[in-house]
Short mmCIF file of C-alpha atoms in Angstrom, two decimals:
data_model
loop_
_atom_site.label_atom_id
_atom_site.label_comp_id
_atom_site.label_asym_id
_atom_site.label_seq_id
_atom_site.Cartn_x
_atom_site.Cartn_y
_atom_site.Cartn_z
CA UNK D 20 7.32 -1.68 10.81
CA UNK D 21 3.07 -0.66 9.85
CA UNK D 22 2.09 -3.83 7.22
CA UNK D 23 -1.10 -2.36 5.23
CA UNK D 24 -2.83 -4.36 2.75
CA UNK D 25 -4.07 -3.04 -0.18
CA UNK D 26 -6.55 -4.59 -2.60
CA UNK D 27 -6.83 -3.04 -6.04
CA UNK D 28 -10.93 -4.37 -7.18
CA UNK D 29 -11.38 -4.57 -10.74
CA UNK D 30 -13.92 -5.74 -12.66
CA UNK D 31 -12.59 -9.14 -13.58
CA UNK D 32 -9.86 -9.96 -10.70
CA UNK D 33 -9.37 -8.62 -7.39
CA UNK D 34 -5.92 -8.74 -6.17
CA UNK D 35 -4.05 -7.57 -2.59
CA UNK D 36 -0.99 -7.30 -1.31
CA UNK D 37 0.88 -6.30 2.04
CA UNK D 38 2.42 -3.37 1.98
CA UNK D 39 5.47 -2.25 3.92
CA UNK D 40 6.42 1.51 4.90
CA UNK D 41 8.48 1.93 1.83
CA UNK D 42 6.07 0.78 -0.45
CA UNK D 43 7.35 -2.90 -1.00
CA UNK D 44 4.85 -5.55 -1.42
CA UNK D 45 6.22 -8.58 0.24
CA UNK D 46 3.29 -10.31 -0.32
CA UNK D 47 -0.02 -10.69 -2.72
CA UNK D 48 -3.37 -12.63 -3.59
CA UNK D 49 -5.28 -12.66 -6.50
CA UNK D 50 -8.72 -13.84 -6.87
CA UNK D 51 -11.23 -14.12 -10.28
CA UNK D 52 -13.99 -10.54 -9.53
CA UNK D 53 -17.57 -11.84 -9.03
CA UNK D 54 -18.48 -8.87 -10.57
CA UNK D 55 -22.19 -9.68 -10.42
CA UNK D 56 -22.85 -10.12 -6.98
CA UNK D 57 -22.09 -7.24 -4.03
CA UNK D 58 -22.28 -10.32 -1.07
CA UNK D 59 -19.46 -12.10 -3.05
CA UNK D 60 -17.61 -9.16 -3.81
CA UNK D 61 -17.53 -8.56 0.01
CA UNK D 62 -16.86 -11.86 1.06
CA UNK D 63 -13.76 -12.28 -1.64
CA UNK D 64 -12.23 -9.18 -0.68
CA UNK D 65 -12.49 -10.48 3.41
CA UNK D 66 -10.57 -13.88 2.11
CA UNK D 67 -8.12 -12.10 0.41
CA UNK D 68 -7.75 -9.44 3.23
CA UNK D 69 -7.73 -12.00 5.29
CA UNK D 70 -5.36 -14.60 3.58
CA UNK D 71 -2.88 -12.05 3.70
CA UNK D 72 -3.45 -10.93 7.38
CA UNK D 73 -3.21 -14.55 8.74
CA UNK D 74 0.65 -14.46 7.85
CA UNK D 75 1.25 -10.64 8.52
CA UNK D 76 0.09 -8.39 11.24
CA UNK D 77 -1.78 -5.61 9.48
CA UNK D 78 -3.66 -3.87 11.40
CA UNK D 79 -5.39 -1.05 8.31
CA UNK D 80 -6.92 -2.35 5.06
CA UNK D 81 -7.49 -0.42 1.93
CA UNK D 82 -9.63 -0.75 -1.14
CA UNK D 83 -9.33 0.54 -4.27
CA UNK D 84 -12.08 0.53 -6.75
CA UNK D 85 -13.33 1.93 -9.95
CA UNK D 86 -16.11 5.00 -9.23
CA UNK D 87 -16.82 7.76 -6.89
CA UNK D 88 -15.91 7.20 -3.42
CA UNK D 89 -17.45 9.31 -0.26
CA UNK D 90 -15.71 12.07 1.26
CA UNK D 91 -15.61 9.33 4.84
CA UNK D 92 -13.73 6.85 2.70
CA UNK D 93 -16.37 4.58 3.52
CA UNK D 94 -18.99 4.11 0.47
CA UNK D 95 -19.37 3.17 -2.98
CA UNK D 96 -21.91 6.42 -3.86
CA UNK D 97 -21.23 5.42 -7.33
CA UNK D 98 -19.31 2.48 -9.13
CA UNK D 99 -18.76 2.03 -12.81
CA UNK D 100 -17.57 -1.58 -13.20
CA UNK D 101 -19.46 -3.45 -10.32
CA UNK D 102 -22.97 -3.81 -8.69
CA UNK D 103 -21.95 -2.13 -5.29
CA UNK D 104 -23.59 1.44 -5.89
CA UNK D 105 -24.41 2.77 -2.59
CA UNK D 106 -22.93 -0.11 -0.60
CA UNK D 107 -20.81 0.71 2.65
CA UNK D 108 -17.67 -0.89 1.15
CA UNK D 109 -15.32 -0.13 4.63
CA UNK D 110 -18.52 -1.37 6.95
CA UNK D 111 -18.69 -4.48 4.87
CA UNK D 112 -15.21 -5.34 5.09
CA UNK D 113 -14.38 -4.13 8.43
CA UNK D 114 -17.22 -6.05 9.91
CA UNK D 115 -15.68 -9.43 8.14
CA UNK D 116 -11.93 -8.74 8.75
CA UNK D 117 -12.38 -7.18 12.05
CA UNK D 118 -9.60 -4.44 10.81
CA UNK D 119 -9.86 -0.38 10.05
CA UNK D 120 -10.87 -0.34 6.40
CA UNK D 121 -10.64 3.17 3.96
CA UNK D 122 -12.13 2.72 0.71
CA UNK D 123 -10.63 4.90 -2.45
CA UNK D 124 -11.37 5.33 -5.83
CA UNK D 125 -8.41 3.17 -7.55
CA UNK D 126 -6.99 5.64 -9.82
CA UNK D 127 -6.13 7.55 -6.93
CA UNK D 128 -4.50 4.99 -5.15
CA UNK D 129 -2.61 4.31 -7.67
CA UNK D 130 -1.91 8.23 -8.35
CA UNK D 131 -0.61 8.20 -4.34
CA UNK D 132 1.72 5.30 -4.92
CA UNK D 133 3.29 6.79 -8.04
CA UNK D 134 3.86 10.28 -6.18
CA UNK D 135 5.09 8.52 -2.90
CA UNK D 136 7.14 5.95 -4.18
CA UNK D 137 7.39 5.93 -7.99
CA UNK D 138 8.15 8.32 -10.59
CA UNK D 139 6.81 11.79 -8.27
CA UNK D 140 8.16 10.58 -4.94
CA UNK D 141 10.31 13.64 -3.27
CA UNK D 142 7.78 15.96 -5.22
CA UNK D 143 5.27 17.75 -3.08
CA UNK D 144 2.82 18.83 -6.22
CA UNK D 145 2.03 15.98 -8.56
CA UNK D 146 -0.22 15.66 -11.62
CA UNK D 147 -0.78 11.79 -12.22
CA UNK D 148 -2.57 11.58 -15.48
CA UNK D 149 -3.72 7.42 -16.20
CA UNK D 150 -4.34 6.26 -19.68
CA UNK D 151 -6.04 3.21 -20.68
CA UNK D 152 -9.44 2.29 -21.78
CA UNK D 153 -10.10 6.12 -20.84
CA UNK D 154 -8.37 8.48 -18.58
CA UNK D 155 -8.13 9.13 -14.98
CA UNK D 156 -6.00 10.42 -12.23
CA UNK D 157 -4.37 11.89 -9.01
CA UNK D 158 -4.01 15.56 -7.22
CA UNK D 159 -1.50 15.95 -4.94
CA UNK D 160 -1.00 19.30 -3.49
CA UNK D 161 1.41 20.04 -1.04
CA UNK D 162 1.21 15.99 -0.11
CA UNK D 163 -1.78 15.92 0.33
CA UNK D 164 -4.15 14.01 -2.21
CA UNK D 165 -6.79 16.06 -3.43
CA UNK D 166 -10.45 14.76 -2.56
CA UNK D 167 -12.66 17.81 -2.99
CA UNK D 168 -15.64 18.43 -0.97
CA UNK D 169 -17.72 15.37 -2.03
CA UNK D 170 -14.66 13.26 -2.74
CA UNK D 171 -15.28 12.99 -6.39
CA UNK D 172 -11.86 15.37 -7.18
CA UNK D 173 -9.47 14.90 -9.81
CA UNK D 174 -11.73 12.85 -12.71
CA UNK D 175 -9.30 14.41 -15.46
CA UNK D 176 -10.14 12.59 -17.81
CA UNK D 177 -13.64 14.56 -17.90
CA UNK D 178 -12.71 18.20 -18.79
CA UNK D 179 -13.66 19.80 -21.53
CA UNK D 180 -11.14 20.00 -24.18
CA UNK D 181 -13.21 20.07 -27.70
CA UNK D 182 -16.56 21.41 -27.43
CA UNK D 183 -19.61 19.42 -28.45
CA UNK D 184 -17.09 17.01 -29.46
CA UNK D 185 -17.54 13.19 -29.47
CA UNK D 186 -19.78 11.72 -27.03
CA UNK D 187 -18.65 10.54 -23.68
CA UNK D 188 -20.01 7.68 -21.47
CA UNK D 189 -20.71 10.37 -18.46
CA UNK D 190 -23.05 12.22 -20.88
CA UNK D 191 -21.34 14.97 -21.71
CA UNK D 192 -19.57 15.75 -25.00
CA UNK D 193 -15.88 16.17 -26.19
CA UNK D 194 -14.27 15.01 -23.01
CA UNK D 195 -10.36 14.47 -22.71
CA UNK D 196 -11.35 10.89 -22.22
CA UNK D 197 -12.51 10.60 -26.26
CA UNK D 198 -9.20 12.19 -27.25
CA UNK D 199 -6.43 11.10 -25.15
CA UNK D 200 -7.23 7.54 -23.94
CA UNK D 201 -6.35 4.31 -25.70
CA UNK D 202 -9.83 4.13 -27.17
CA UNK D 203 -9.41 7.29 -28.71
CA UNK D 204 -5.83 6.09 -30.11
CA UNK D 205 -8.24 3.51 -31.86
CA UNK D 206 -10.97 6.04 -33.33
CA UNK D 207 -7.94 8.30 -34.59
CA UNK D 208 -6.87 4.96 -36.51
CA UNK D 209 -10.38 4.13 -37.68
CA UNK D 210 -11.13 7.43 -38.89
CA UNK D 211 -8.06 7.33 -41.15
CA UNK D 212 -8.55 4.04 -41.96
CA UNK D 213 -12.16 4.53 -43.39
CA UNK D 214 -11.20 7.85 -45.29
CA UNK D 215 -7.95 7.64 -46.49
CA UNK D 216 -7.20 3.74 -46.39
CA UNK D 217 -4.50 3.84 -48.89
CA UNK D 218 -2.81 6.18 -46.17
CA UNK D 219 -3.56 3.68 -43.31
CA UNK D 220 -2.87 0.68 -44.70
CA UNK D 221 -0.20 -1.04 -42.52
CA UNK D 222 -2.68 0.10 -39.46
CA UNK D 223 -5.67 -1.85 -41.56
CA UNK D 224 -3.05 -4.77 -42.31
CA UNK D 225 -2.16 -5.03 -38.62
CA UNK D 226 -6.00 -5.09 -37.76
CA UNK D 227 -6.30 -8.31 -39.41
CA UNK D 228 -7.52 -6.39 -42.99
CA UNK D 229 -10.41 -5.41 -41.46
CA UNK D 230 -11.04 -1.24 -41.38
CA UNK D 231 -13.85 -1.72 -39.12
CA UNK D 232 -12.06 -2.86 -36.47
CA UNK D 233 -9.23 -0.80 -35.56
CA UNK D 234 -7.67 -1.07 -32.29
CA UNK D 235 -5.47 0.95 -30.32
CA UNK D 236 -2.75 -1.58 -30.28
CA UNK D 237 -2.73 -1.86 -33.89
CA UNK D 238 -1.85 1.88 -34.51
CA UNK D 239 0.44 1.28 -31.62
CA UNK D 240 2.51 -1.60 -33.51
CA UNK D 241 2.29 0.74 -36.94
CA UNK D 242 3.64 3.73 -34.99
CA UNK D 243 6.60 1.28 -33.52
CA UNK D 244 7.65 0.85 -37.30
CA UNK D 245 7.37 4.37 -37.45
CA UNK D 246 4.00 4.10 -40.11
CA UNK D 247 3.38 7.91 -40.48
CA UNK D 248 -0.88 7.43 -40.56
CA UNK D 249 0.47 5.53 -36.94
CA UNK D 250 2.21 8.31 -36.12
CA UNK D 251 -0.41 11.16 -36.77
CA UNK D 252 -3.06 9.29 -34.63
CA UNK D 253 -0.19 9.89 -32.22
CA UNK D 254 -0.08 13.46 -32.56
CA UNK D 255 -3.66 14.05 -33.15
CA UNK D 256 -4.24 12.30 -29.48
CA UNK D 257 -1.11 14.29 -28.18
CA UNK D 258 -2.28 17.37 -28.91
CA UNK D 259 -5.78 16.98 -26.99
CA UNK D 260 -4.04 15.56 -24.12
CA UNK D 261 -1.26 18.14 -24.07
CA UNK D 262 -3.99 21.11 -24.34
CA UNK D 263 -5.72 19.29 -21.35
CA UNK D 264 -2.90 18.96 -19.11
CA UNK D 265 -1.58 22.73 -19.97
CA UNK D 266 -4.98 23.44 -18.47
CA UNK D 267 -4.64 21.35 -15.45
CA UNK D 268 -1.76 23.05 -15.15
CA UNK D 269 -2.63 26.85 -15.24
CA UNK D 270 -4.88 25.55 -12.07
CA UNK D 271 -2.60 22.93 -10.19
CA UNK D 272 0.80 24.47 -10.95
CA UNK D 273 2.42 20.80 -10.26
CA UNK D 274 6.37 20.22 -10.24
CA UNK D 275 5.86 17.09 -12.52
CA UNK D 276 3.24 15.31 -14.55
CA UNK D 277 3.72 11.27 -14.26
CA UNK D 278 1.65 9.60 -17.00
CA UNK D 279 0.87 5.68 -15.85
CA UNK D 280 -1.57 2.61 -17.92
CA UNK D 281 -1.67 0.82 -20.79
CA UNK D 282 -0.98 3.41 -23.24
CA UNK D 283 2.25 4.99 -21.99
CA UNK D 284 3.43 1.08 -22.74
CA UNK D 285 4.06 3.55 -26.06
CA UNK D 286 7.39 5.28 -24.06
CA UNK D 287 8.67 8.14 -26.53
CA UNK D 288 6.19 7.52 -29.31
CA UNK D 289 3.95 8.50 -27.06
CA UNK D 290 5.99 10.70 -24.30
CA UNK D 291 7.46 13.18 -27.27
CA UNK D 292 4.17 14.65 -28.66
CA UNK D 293 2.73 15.17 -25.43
CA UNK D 294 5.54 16.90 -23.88
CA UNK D 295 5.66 19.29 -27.29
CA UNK D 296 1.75 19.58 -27.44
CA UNK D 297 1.98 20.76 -23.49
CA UNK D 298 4.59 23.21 -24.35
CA UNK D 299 2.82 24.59 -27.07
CA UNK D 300 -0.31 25.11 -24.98
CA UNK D 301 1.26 26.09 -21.39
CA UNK D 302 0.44 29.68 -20.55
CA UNK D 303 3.67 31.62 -19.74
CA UNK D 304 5.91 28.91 -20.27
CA UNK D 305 8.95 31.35 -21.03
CA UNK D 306 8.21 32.58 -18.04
CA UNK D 307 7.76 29.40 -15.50
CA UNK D 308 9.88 26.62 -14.30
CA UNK D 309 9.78 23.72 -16.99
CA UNK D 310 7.38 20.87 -15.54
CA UNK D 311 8.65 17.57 -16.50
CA UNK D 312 6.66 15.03 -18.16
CA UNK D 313 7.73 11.37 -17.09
CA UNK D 314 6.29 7.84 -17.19
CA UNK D 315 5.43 6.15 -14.17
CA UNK D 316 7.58 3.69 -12.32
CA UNK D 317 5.29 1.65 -10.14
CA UNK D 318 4.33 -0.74 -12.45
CA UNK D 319 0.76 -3.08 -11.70
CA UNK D 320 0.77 -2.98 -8.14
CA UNK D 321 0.72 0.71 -8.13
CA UNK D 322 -2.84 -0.06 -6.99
CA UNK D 323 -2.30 -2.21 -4.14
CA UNK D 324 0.23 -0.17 -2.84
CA UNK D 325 -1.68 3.19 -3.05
CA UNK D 326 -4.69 1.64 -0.98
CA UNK D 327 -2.45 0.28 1.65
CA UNK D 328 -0.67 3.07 2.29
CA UNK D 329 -3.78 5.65 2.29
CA UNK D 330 -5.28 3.12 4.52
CA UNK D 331 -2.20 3.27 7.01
CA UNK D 332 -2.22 7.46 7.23
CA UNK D 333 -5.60 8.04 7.43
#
């Protein structure tokens, strides 16, 4: 049986995992991220690595990290969350460990894991879609993850889906990122909340009675009592998202989208308006074979296990 080990880098905890053919982690580590220092980054991913590969033989390691990852799988051209811009992340780590290293960006790993062994696995075309803080993803095209040229493919959450819309962190404007993401579920409850807070007052209530600081998890808990301001800052995100995955899928043609993070912690409150939203916006979709909208299955490690196995194929 090929061990890999994985190891999902994050910007407060770094955690790793061996990885069997099937995509069972029989093992893991997790460390505290020393996010502001590349030499301890390095060395704390080699001691997890190498914690692991002391008890299994694993001969391939892979890392997956937050940013834009070179088309060699090999460095960090740009990170988001830690100082390692630049840095040769599978040089580093190789050199420590003394094993073959492939670096990836982590959402997607994780986006590999879900359509190998989670909710897309038996699927050759897969949309992953994650939603958190903002929103990210995976290509996978007949089984093949989707890279691009310059290895920077597949950062969904940065098309265009409202025009000079709200501003984005990547310095553009209305990207799907400040509609669809769990920061945008809490700007849909703000907005409501400062204009019409007789309308959103369980969500104000439930953000400790302050309007000024509504969070996603608050509409989230107002929606689950079925709250109807709750459950418009549902549709209103639902909408954009659906519009921006009917687009993804006029290009990609997938078989199934598998929507993963935080925010699908939401199930039907959240799966129901997206699946309507896509219909609505699908071109031809009399006319095409229905693509299913599901939630992932892969749960946390999804990470882990994506890195490890990209790292065993490559």
């Amino acid at each position: 049986m090929a061990l890999s080990i994985g190891v999902d880098v994050g910007g407060t905890k770094i955690a790793a995992g061996v990885v069997d053919e099937d995509g069972a982690v029989l093992a893991t580590v997790r460390r505290s991220s020393p996010a502001t220092s590349r030499e301890a980054i390095f060395e704390t991913i080699a001691a997890v690595a190498g914690e692991l590969a002391a008890q299994y033989d694993a001969p391939t390691i892979g890392v997956g990290a937050a940013g834009f990852t070179s088309s060699d799988r090999n460095t960090m051209v740009h990170g988001t969350n830690l100082d390692w811009t630049g840095a040769r992340i599978a040089d580093e780590i190789g050199r420590r460990t003394g094993k073959r290293v492939v670096v990836e960006n982590d959402a997607n790993a994780a986006g590999w894991a879900e359509a190998r062994f989670g909710a897309g696995a038996g699927k050759a075309n897969v949309l992953v879609v994650t939603l958190g803080t903002g929103v990210g993803g995976a290509v996978i095209i007949d089984g093949r993850l989707v890279r691009g040229a310059a290895g920077f493919a597949a950062e969904i959450g940065h098309i265009n889906v409202v025009p000079d819309g709200r501003p984005c962190g990547c310095g553009l404007r209305g990207c799907l990122e400040r509609y669809g993401s769990g920061t945008a579920l809490g700007v849909n409850g703000w907005e409501l909340a400062k204009f019409r807070p007789d309308y959103a007052a369980r969500i104000i209530e439930l953000s400790g009675g302050d309007q000024n600081t509504i969070s996603g998890k608050a509409v989230t808990a107002a929606a689950r009592e079925g709250d109807p301001a709750a459950l418009e800052c549902y549709a209103r995100l639902a909408d954009a998202l659906g519009a921006g995955l009917a687009d993804l899928c006029a290009v990609l043609d997938p078989e199934i989208i598998v929507l993963a993070g935080g925010l699908t912690e939401a199930g039907i409150i959240l799966l129901t308006p997206v699946r309507e939203s896509l219909e609505a916006h699908l071109t031809a979709h009399v006319h095409r074979p229905a693509i299913p909208v599901v939630i992932s299955s892969s749960g946390q490690e999804a990470g882990i296990i994506g890195a490890a196995d990209l790292a065993r194929q490559d």
